[in-house]
Amino acid sequence: MGLNSEGAEVVLRRLARVRLEIPAGLNLVKTADPRITGGDALQDYLGCFRRMHRCGDFITLNLSCPNTAEGKTFEEPTVLHALLRELRGVRSELETESGNKPVLLKISPDLDSTALHAILDLAAEYDISGLVVANTTGRREKLLTSREVLDRFGFGGLSGYRLGPLVREMLGRIQEHSGKRFTLIACGGIGCDPEKSPAEETWEYLKLGATLVQLHTGLIYRGPGIARAIQTGLLRILKEKGYSSLMGYIALRNRN
Ligand SMILES: Cc1cc2nc3c(=O)[nH]c(=O)nc-3n(C[C@H](O)[C@H](O)[C@H](O)COP(=O)(O)O)c2cc1C
């Protein structure tokens, strides 16, 4: 918590040493360094994108981190516009060197419709391939923990089970506005519902328009084996429903 990454240079060196057999998604966020703000933060973000570009198969710009010194500035439409405009130039510079990598935006589940629509319109204008839905929420509703204890925790994002309904709703709102324009990665609560298997939770997100899923909190409850559990469970569900493969299901779903 709190963007405790060792930073782009260290991560870059680490990634250069590994050979992955699966696609690698990079997730970049504006620096948490309180001395780097405004236009400098934008240039710092672009610099990080330039350095890391060759290592990832797709790159997510995490616009919605609640832990940066200035708050969530890149979700603010004028700031996002400036970022995406500059990024367009950086992407075309890098294209010859390391290809045109898909870029996605990671958004908050707390966006109101005006903010969401502004982000979606900018994303469509600036060749953004998809959205990661979503980051943690600032809401504190329907929790078992008392208000008093919550107040002691103070500011921060809530992850896990309670995100499920917010993410499901957000997937609907995005498609209502943008149709099937974006690849959607659903993220929120997978592996956190004791009544359901993580494969069932994943299947629900796929039915609502997601093509991929991500998870974080579920690792605490289910451990790293959760990835295999999702994979085998999902294959079983697909077979039961009469689909030969996940890609087959997605292609069919997207046609309808
Ligand atoms: C302790 C913690 C640290 C996180 N750090 C990041 C981060 O650095 N970048 C990011 O994009 N999301 C971060 N997130 C958000 C998660 O990636 C994810 O979007 C969110 O927790 C919802 O998924 P989940 O319910 O499966 O955890 C963090 C979440 C937690 C709980």
Short mmCIF file of C-alpha atoms and ligand atoms in Angstrom, two decimals:
data_model
loop_
_atom_site.label_atom_id
_atom_site.label_comp_id
_atom_site.label_asym_id
_atom_site.label_seq_id
_atom_site.Cartn_x
_atom_site.Cartn_y
_atom_site.Cartn_z
CA MET A 1 0.00 0.00 0.00
CA GLY A 2 1.15 3.56 -0.69
CA LEU A 3 2.99 2.96 -3.98
CA ASN A 4 5.95 1.27 -2.34
CA SER A 5 7.47 0.19 -5.65
CA GLU A 6 11.23 0.40 -5.95
CA GLY A 7 10.66 2.42 -9.10
CA ALA A 8 10.91 2.03 -12.88
CA GLU A 9 14.68 1.48 -13.13
CA VAL A 10 14.74 -1.37 -10.61
CA VAL A 11 11.64 -3.04 -12.06
CA LEU A 12 13.06 -2.69 -15.56
CA ARG A 13 16.29 -4.48 -14.57
CA ARG A 14 14.28 -7.23 -12.87
CA LEU A 15 12.03 -7.74 -15.90
CA ALA A 16 15.02 -7.86 -18.23
CA ARG A 17 16.25 -10.96 -16.36
CA VAL A 18 13.08 -13.04 -16.75
CA ARG A 19 11.73 -14.88 -19.75
CA LEU A 20 7.94 -15.05 -19.52
CA GLU A 21 5.84 -17.52 -21.44
CA ILE A 22 2.72 -15.48 -20.85
CA PRO A 23 1.89 -11.89 -21.74
CA ALA A 24 3.12 -9.29 -19.25
CA GLY A 25 0.98 -6.27 -18.44
CA LEU A 26 2.72 -3.22 -17.05
CA ASN A 27 0.88 -0.92 -14.69
CA LEU A 28 2.25 2.60 -14.45
CA VAL A 29 1.16 5.24 -11.99
CA LYS A 30 2.05 8.82 -11.41
CA THR A 31 4.87 9.11 -8.91
CA ALA A 32 4.00 9.32 -5.22
CA ASP A 33 7.03 11.59 -4.70
CA PRO A 34 5.45 14.76 -3.19
CA ARG A 35 8.22 16.93 -4.72
CA ILE A 36 7.16 16.00 -8.28
CA THR A 37 3.83 17.61 -9.13
CA GLY A 38 1.91 19.34 -11.94
CA GLY A 39 3.71 19.46 -15.31
CA ASP A 40 6.76 17.72 -13.82
CA ALA A 41 4.58 14.79 -12.75
CA LEU A 42 3.25 14.52 -16.29
CA GLN A 43 6.78 14.48 -17.75
CA ASP A 44 7.86 11.95 -15.10
CA TYR A 45 4.94 9.71 -16.08
CA LEU A 46 5.80 9.95 -19.77
CA GLY A 47 9.46 9.25 -18.99
CA CYS A 48 8.44 6.10 -17.13
CA PHE A 49 6.27 5.05 -20.10
CA ARG A 50 9.23 5.55 -22.46
CA ARG A 51 11.61 3.51 -20.29
CA MET A 52 9.22 0.64 -19.62
CA HIS A 53 7.54 0.37 -23.02
CA ARG A 54 9.64 -2.45 -24.48
CA CYS A 55 9.04 -4.75 -21.45
CA GLY A 56 5.26 -5.03 -21.56
CA ASP A 57 2.79 -6.65 -23.93
CA PHE A 58 0.20 -4.12 -22.83
CA ILE A 59 0.49 -1.05 -20.64
CA THR A 60 -2.05 0.22 -18.14
CA LEU A 61 -2.05 3.81 -17.00
CA ASN A 62 -3.35 3.74 -13.48
CA LEU A 63 -5.27 7.01 -13.37
CA SER A 64 -7.11 6.26 -10.19
CA CYS A 65 -4.57 5.64 -7.46
CA PRO A 66 -5.73 7.21 -4.20
CA ASN A 67 -2.16 7.36 -2.85
CA THR A 68 -0.41 10.03 -4.92
CA ALA A 69 0.56 13.29 -3.25
CA GLU A 70 -1.95 15.31 -5.28
CA GLY A 71 -4.79 12.76 -5.23
CA LYS A 72 -6.39 11.44 -8.42
CA THR A 73 -5.30 14.15 -10.80
CA PHE A 74 -5.12 12.09 -14.00
CA GLU A 75 -8.83 11.24 -13.88
CA GLU A 76 -9.59 14.94 -14.15
CA PRO A 77 -10.50 15.40 -17.87
CA THR A 78 -8.26 18.42 -18.64
CA VAL A 79 -5.24 16.73 -17.05
CA LEU A 80 -6.03 13.42 -18.75
CA HIS A 81 -6.37 15.22 -22.06
CA ALA A 82 -2.89 16.74 -21.65
CA LEU A 83 -1.45 13.33 -20.73
CA LEU A 84 -3.04 11.49 -23.66
CA ARG A 85 -2.11 14.22 -26.13
CA GLU A 86 1.56 14.04 -25.13
CA LEU A 87 1.43 10.28 -24.94
CA ARG A 88 0.31 10.06 -28.55
CA GLY A 89 3.64 11.62 -29.62
CA VAL A 90 5.63 9.33 -27.31
CA ARG A 91 3.80 6.25 -28.62
CA SER A 92 4.51 7.06 -32.25
CA GLU A 93 8.22 7.67 -31.40
CA LEU A 94 8.41 4.26 -29.71
CA GLU A 95 6.41 2.40 -32.33
CA THR A 96 9.32 1.70 -34.69
CA GLU A 97 11.54 0.54 -31.80
CA SER A 98 9.21 -1.69 -29.81
CA GLY A 99 5.86 -1.84 -31.62
CA ASN A 100 2.45 -0.35 -31.00
CA LYS A 101 1.47 -1.74 -27.60
CA PRO A 102 -2.13 -1.60 -26.42
CA VAL A 103 -2.62 1.05 -23.74
CA LEU A 104 -5.40 0.75 -21.15
CA LEU A 105 -6.69 3.09 -18.47
CA LYS A 106 -7.36 1.94 -14.93
CA ILE A 107 -10.26 3.83 -13.41
CA SER A 108 -11.95 4.25 -10.07
CA PRO A 109 -15.31 2.59 -9.34
CA ASP A 110 -16.48 5.87 -7.80
CA LEU A 111 -16.62 8.00 -10.98
CA ASP A 112 -19.87 9.81 -11.61
CA SER A 113 -21.35 9.68 -15.12
CA THR A 114 -19.96 13.05 -16.22
CA ALA A 115 -16.41 12.09 -15.29
CA LEU A 116 -16.75 8.57 -16.69
CA HIS A 117 -18.12 9.79 -20.04
CA ALA A 118 -15.36 12.39 -20.34
CA ILE A 119 -12.72 9.69 -19.77
CA LEU A 120 -14.38 7.32 -22.26
CA ASP A 121 -14.60 10.00 -24.94
CA LEU A 122 -10.94 10.93 -24.50
CA ALA A 123 -9.96 7.27 -24.51
CA ALA A 124 -11.77 6.76 -27.83
CA GLU A 125 -10.14 9.86 -29.32
CA TYR A 126 -6.61 8.85 -28.26
CA ASP A 127 -6.40 5.21 -29.35
CA ILE A 128 -6.83 3.64 -25.91
CA SER A 129 -7.55 -0.09 -26.27
CA GLY A 130 -9.29 -0.82 -23.03
CA LEU A 131 -10.12 -0.14 -19.40
CA VAL A 132 -9.24 -1.85 -16.16
CA VAL A 133 -12.38 -1.69 -14.03
CA ALA A 134 -11.58 -0.93 -11.29
CA ASN A 135 -9.26 0.38 -8.63
CA THR A 136 -10.21 0.49 -4.94
CA THR A 137 -13.21 2.48 -3.70
CA GLY A 138 -13.34 5.39 -1.29
CA ARG A 139 -16.81 4.25 -0.16
CA ARG A 140 -17.35 2.57 3.17
CA GLU A 141 -20.93 1.31 2.83
CA LYS A 142 -22.25 -2.09 3.97
CA LEU A 143 -19.16 -3.07 5.94
CA LEU A 144 -19.21 -5.18 9.08
CA THR A 145 -16.45 -3.09 10.66
CA SER A 146 -17.79 -0.31 12.91
CA ARG A 147 -17.67 3.35 11.89
CA GLU A 148 -15.37 4.05 14.83
CA VAL A 149 -12.78 1.52 13.68
CA LEU A 150 -13.11 2.69 10.06
CA ASP A 151 -12.45 6.27 11.16
CA ARG A 152 -9.28 5.10 12.85
CA PHE A 153 -8.08 3.56 9.54
CA GLY A 154 -8.51 6.98 7.94
CA PHE A 155 -8.13 7.72 4.23
CA GLY A 156 -7.45 4.93 1.73
CA GLY A 157 -8.98 2.64 -0.85
CA LEU A 158 -11.14 -0.37 0.01
CA SER A 159 -10.62 -3.55 -2.04
CA GLY A 160 -12.28 -6.97 -2.13
CA TYR A 161 -15.81 -8.29 -1.75
CA ARG A 162 -17.69 -4.98 -1.63
CA LEU A 163 -16.21 -3.92 -4.97
CA GLY A 164 -18.11 -6.63 -6.87
CA PRO A 165 -21.41 -4.75 -7.32
CA LEU A 166 -19.58 -1.49 -8.13
CA VAL A 167 -17.50 -3.16 -10.84
CA ARG A 168 -20.50 -4.95 -12.33
CA GLU A 169 -22.40 -1.68 -12.49
CA MET A 170 -19.43 0.14 -14.00
CA LEU A 171 -19.05 -2.49 -16.77
CA GLY A 172 -22.68 -1.80 -17.72
CA ARG A 173 -22.25 1.98 -17.68
CA ILE A 174 -19.15 1.81 -19.88
CA GLN A 175 -20.84 -0.33 -22.52
CA GLU A 176 -23.97 1.80 -22.42
CA HIS A 177 -21.85 4.80 -23.37
CA SER A 178 -19.19 3.24 -25.62
CA GLY A 179 -20.71 -0.03 -26.84
CA LYS A 180 -18.01 -2.63 -27.50
CA ARG A 181 -15.31 -0.09 -28.35
CA PHE A 182 -13.02 -1.09 -25.45
CA THR A 183 -11.48 -4.30 -24.15
CA LEU A 184 -12.61 -4.51 -20.53
CA ILE A 185 -10.54 -6.03 -17.75
CA ALA A 186 -12.72 -6.59 -14.68
CA CYS A 187 -11.03 -6.30 -11.31
CA GLY A 188 -12.68 -6.35 -7.92
CA GLY A 189 -13.42 -8.98 -5.34
CA ILE A 190 -12.51 -12.13 -7.27
CA GLY A 191 -11.72 -14.85 -4.74
CA CYS A 192 -13.36 -12.95 -1.88
CA ASP A 193 -16.85 -14.50 -1.83
CA PRO A 194 -16.87 -17.64 0.36
CA GLU A 195 -20.13 -18.75 -1.31
CA LYS A 196 -18.71 -18.79 -4.84
CA SER A 197 -15.69 -20.19 -6.61
CA PRO A 198 -13.34 -17.63 -8.16
CA ALA A 199 -14.10 -19.24 -11.54
CA GLU A 200 -17.82 -18.48 -11.10
CA GLU A 201 -16.99 -14.90 -10.15
CA THR A 202 -14.80 -14.63 -13.24
CA TRP A 203 -17.55 -16.10 -15.43
CA GLU A 204 -19.98 -13.45 -14.13
CA TYR A 205 -17.59 -10.71 -15.21
CA LEU A 206 -17.11 -12.32 -18.63
CA LYS A 207 -20.87 -12.46 -19.11
CA LEU A 208 -21.03 -8.74 -18.34
CA GLY A 209 -18.58 -7.87 -21.12
CA ALA A 210 -15.10 -8.34 -19.61
CA THR A 211 -12.48 -10.15 -21.71
CA LEU A 212 -9.90 -10.51 -18.95
CA VAL A 213 -9.87 -10.31 -15.18
CA GLN A 214 -7.34 -9.23 -12.58
CA LEU A 215 -7.30 -9.77 -8.86
CA HIS A 216 -5.37 -8.67 -5.82
CA THR A 217 -7.22 -9.25 -2.53
CA GLY A 218 -8.29 -12.79 -3.50
CA LEU A 219 -4.63 -13.83 -3.25
CA ILE A 220 -4.82 -13.25 0.50
CA TYR A 221 -7.80 -15.59 0.93
CA ARG A 222 -6.94 -18.21 -1.67
CA GLY A 223 -3.18 -18.00 -2.25
CA PRO A 224 -1.41 -18.14 -5.62
CA GLY A 225 -3.26 -21.36 -6.60
CA ILE A 226 -6.25 -19.12 -7.34
CA ALA A 227 -5.00 -18.65 -10.92
CA ARG A 228 -5.13 -22.37 -11.64
CA ALA A 229 -8.47 -22.69 -9.84
CA ILE A 230 -9.93 -20.01 -12.11
CA GLN A 231 -8.47 -21.61 -15.22
CA THR A 232 -9.71 -25.13 -14.54
CA GLY A 233 -13.07 -23.94 -13.16
CA LEU A 234 -13.63 -21.71 -16.16
CA LEU A 235 -12.87 -24.52 -18.61
CA ARG A 236 -15.45 -26.66 -16.80
CA ILE A 237 -18.07 -23.88 -16.92
CA LEU A 238 -17.42 -23.24 -20.63
CA LYS A 239 -17.73 -26.94 -21.40
CA GLU A 240 -20.99 -27.20 -19.44
CA LYS A 241 -22.40 -24.24 -21.39
CA GLY A 242 -21.35 -25.77 -24.70
CA TYR A 243 -18.48 -23.46 -25.63
CA SER A 244 -15.32 -25.02 -27.01
CA SER A 245 -12.97 -22.32 -25.72
CA LEU A 246 -12.86 -19.00 -23.94
CA MET A 247 -11.91 -17.20 -27.16
CA GLY A 248 -14.84 -18.89 -28.87
CA TYR A 249 -17.21 -17.64 -26.17
CA ILE A 250 -15.82 -14.09 -26.29
CA ALA A 251 -16.04 -13.93 -30.10
CA LEU A 252 -19.66 -15.10 -29.99
CA ARG A 253 -20.55 -12.71 -27.15
CA ASN A 254 -19.02 -9.75 -28.98
CA ARG A 255 -20.98 -10.52 -32.15
CA ASN A 256 -24.33 -10.32 -30.34
C1 LIG B 1 -2.67 -3.16 -0.70
C2 LIG B 1 -3.11 -2.77 -2.08
C3 LIG B 1 -2.21 -2.12 -2.93
C4 LIG B 1 -2.59 -1.76 -4.22
N1 LIG B 1 -1.70 -1.15 -5.05
C5 LIG B 1 -2.05 -0.86 -6.33
C6 LIG B 1 -1.11 -0.30 -7.24
O1 LIG B 1 0.03 -0.03 -6.90
N2 LIG B 1 -1.52 -0.07 -8.52
C7 LIG B 1 -2.78 -0.36 -8.94
O2 LIG B 1 -3.12 -0.16 -10.13
N3 LIG B 1 -3.71 -0.88 -8.09
C8 LIG B 1 -3.35 -1.13 -6.81
N4 LIG B 1 -4.28 -1.69 -5.97
C9 LIG B 1 -5.66 -1.95 -6.47
C10 LIG B 1 -5.78 -3.38 -6.97
O3 LIG B 1 -4.89 -3.61 -8.04
C11 LIG B 1 -7.22 -3.67 -7.44
O4 LIG B 1 -7.55 -2.77 -8.50
C12 LIG B 1 -8.25 -3.49 -6.34
O5 LIG B 1 -7.74 -3.90 -5.09
C13 LIG B 1 -9.51 -4.29 -6.65
O6 LIG B 1 -9.23 -5.66 -6.83
P1 LIG B 1 -9.35 -6.74 -5.65
O7 LIG B 1 -10.70 -6.60 -5.02
O8 LIG B 1 -9.13 -8.05 -6.36
O9 LIG B 1 -8.26 -6.43 -4.68
C14 LIG B 1 -3.92 -2.06 -4.67
C15 LIG B 1 -4.81 -2.73 -3.80
C16 LIG B 1 -4.42 -3.07 -2.52
C17 LIG B 1 -5.41 -3.78 -1.63
#
